[in-house]
């Protein structure tokens, strides 16, 4: 196929020569590489379709630190959230940002006006976003406001009032393990 990409533009009598067929193979490969590079460049223009290389370039322009092991989709989320961010002049704008970054219901935000304290409590499944939220919001909030990001690890507070039968029926999971399978982990 790559040879045909070049040979289709040659007259028929020239395309019969072995030299031009070999040249067609070489040029066809070059044209394929250029086509792929053009397609990647077009994809990298937008965050939602960008390749890892394009996302890394955008992250560098924004001053984001990226680890080698960071997943491409997580990097895409980070770049997109920083790209769409605006200064949160109100508590409600901050909640709107957290809704898009963490998902609605995956955090609790509390502003204590008297103590000048802003506390964000993340659900345990969002723990990998804790450092990103901390570093991002420290640049945005006023200096006289105490800011902390915590993890909600109080599972007993959520399920302590339920019986074992209710937990089993509801399909409650402890991390990745369904409650029905927890009997294997109980010490005798």
PDB file of C-alpha atoms in Angstrom, residues 71-159:
ATOM      1  CA  UNK A  71      -1.733   7.532  33.409  1.00  0.00           C
ATOM      2  CA  UNK A  72      -2.530   9.437  30.202  1.00  0.00           C
ATOM      3  CA  UNK A  73      -6.220   9.844  31.055  1.00  0.00           C
ATOM      4  CA  UNK A  74      -5.419  11.195  34.525  1.00  0.00           C
ATOM      5  CA  UNK A  75      -2.948  13.608  32.940  1.00  0.00           C
ATOM      6  CA  UNK A  76      -5.672  14.640  30.469  1.00  0.00           C
ATOM      7  CA  UNK A  77      -8.029  15.365  33.426  1.00  0.00           C
ATOM      8  CA  UNK A  78      -5.391  17.467  35.172  1.00  0.00           C
ATOM      9  CA  UNK A  79      -4.502  19.479  32.078  1.00  0.00           C
ATOM     10  CA  UNK A  80      -8.173  20.019  31.267  1.00  0.00           C
ATOM     11  CA  UNK A  81      -9.029  21.159  34.788  1.00  0.00           C
ATOM     12  CA  UNK A  82      -6.111  23.609  34.864  1.00  0.00           C
ATOM     13  CA  UNK A  83      -7.008  24.853  31.392  1.00  0.00           C
ATOM     14  CA  UNK A  84     -10.631  25.492  32.401  1.00  0.00           C
ATOM     15  CA  UNK A  85      -9.857  26.947  35.809  1.00  0.00           C
ATOM     16  CA  UNK A  86     -10.647  30.491  36.778  1.00  0.00           C
ATOM     17  CA  UNK A  87     -10.134  32.298  40.039  1.00  0.00           C
ATOM     18  CA  UNK A  88     -12.860  31.214  42.447  1.00  0.00           C
ATOM     19  CA  UNK A  89     -14.196  34.446  43.843  1.00  0.00           C
ATOM     20  CA  UNK A  90     -16.896  32.580  45.732  1.00  0.00           C
ATOM     21  CA  UNK A  91     -17.208  29.355  47.659  1.00  0.00           C
ATOM     22  CA  UNK A  92     -19.760  28.170  45.103  1.00  0.00           C
ATOM     23  CA  UNK A  93     -17.320  28.584  42.202  1.00  0.00           C
ATOM     24  CA  UNK A  94     -14.846  26.461  44.149  1.00  0.00           C
ATOM     25  CA  UNK A  95     -17.507  23.779  44.617  1.00  0.00           C
ATOM     26  CA  UNK A  96     -18.256  23.902  40.892  1.00  0.00           C
ATOM     27  CA  UNK A  97     -14.566  23.323  40.148  1.00  0.00           C
ATOM     28  CA  UNK A  98     -14.418  20.443  42.635  1.00  0.00           C
ATOM     29  CA  UNK A  99     -17.547  18.927  41.040  1.00  0.00           C
ATOM     30  CA  UNK A 100     -15.782  18.758  37.684  1.00  0.00           C
ATOM     31  CA  UNK A 101     -12.423  17.626  39.088  1.00  0.00           C
ATOM     32  CA  UNK A 102     -13.536  15.075  41.706  1.00  0.00           C
ATOM     33  CA  UNK A 103     -17.124  14.445  40.725  1.00  0.00           C
ATOM     34  CA  UNK A 104     -20.198  15.547  42.635  1.00  0.00           C
ATOM     35  CA  UNK A 105     -20.543  13.714  45.933  1.00  0.00           C
ATOM     36  CA  UNK A 106     -16.887  12.658  46.107  1.00  0.00           C
ATOM     37  CA  UNK A 107     -15.903  15.469  48.452  1.00  0.00           C
ATOM     38  CA  UNK A 108     -17.204  17.717  51.221  1.00  0.00           C
ATOM     39  CA  UNK A 109     -16.126  21.335  51.417  1.00  0.00           C
ATOM     40  CA  UNK A 110     -16.579  23.378  54.558  1.00  0.00           C
ATOM     41  CA  UNK A 111     -15.713  27.016  55.103  1.00  0.00           C
ATOM     42  CA  UNK A 112     -15.507  28.126  58.733  1.00  0.00           C
ATOM     43  CA  UNK A 113     -15.770  31.909  58.546  1.00  0.00           C
ATOM     44  CA  UNK A 114     -14.952  32.551  62.205  1.00  0.00           C
ATOM     45  CA  UNK A 115     -11.779  30.465  62.236  1.00  0.00           C
ATOM     46  CA  UNK A 116     -10.734  31.439  58.676  1.00  0.00           C
ATOM     47  CA  UNK A 117     -10.467  27.764  57.767  1.00  0.00           C
ATOM     48  CA  UNK A 118     -11.295  26.009  54.499  1.00  0.00           C
ATOM     49  CA  UNK A 119     -11.483  22.217  54.751  1.00  0.00           C
ATOM     50  CA  UNK A 120     -12.000  19.833  51.856  1.00  0.00           C
ATOM     51  CA  UNK A 121     -12.633  16.194  52.763  1.00  0.00           C
ATOM     52  CA  UNK A 122     -12.154  13.802  49.843  1.00  0.00           C
ATOM     53  CA  UNK A 123     -13.679  10.364  49.604  1.00  0.00           C
ATOM     54  CA  UNK A 124     -11.102   7.603  49.844  1.00  0.00           C
ATOM     55  CA  UNK A 125     -11.454   6.682  46.163  1.00  0.00           C
ATOM     56  CA  UNK A 126     -10.252  10.198  45.214  1.00  0.00           C
ATOM     57  CA  UNK A 127      -7.092  10.047  47.336  1.00  0.00           C
ATOM     58  CA  UNK A 128      -4.728  10.339  44.360  1.00  0.00           C
ATOM     59  CA  UNK A 129      -6.101  13.830  43.678  1.00  0.00           C
ATOM     60  CA  UNK A 130      -5.279  15.144  47.163  1.00  0.00           C
ATOM     61  CA  UNK A 131      -1.826  16.520  46.342  1.00  0.00           C
ATOM     62  CA  UNK A 132      -3.038  18.072  43.094  1.00  0.00           C
ATOM     63  CA  UNK A 133      -5.857  19.876  44.887  1.00  0.00           C
ATOM     64  CA  UNK A 134      -3.513  21.028  47.644  1.00  0.00           C
ATOM     65  CA  UNK A 135      -0.900  22.445  45.281  1.00  0.00           C
ATOM     66  CA  UNK A 136      -3.470  24.049  42.970  1.00  0.00           C
ATOM     67  CA  UNK A 137      -5.602  25.717  45.640  1.00  0.00           C
ATOM     68  CA  UNK A 138      -2.650  27.010  47.651  1.00  0.00           C
ATOM     69  CA  UNK A 139      -1.952  29.358  44.751  1.00  0.00           C
ATOM     70  CA  UNK A 140      -5.562  30.583  44.612  1.00  0.00           C
ATOM     71  CA  UNK A 141      -6.848  31.032  48.152  1.00  0.00           C
ATOM     72  CA  UNK A 142      -6.006  34.079  50.293  1.00  0.00           C
ATOM     73  CA  UNK A 143      -2.958  33.845  52.550  1.00  0.00           C
ATOM     74  CA  UNK A 144      -4.959  34.483  55.736  1.00  0.00           C
ATOM     75  CA  UNK A 145      -7.097  31.377  55.199  1.00  0.00           C
ATOM     76  CA  UNK A 146      -6.032  28.060  56.749  1.00  0.00           C
ATOM     77  CA  UNK A 147      -6.428  25.411  54.063  1.00  0.00           C
ATOM     78  CA  UNK A 148      -6.444  21.645  54.516  1.00  0.00           C
ATOM     79  CA  UNK A 149      -7.364  18.662  52.384  1.00  0.00           C
ATOM     80  CA  UNK A 150      -8.296  15.502  54.279  1.00  0.00           C
ATOM     81  CA  UNK A 151      -9.384  11.992  53.359  1.00  0.00           C
ATOM     82  CA  UNK A 152     -12.683  10.578  54.593  1.00  0.00           C
ATOM     83  CA  UNK A 153     -11.524   7.337  56.171  1.00  0.00           C
ATOM     84  CA  UNK A 154     -14.397   7.009  58.651  1.00  0.00           C
ATOM     85  CA  UNK A 155     -16.099   3.981  57.142  1.00  0.00           C
ATOM     86  CA  UNK A 156     -17.542   2.990  60.505  1.00  0.00           C
ATOM     87  CA  UNK A 157     -19.391   6.294  60.690  1.00  0.00           C
ATOM     88  CA  UNK A 158     -21.153   5.448  57.439  1.00  0.00           C
ATOM     89  CA  UNK A 159     -21.998   1.801  58.027  1.00  0.00           C
TER      90      UNK A 159
END
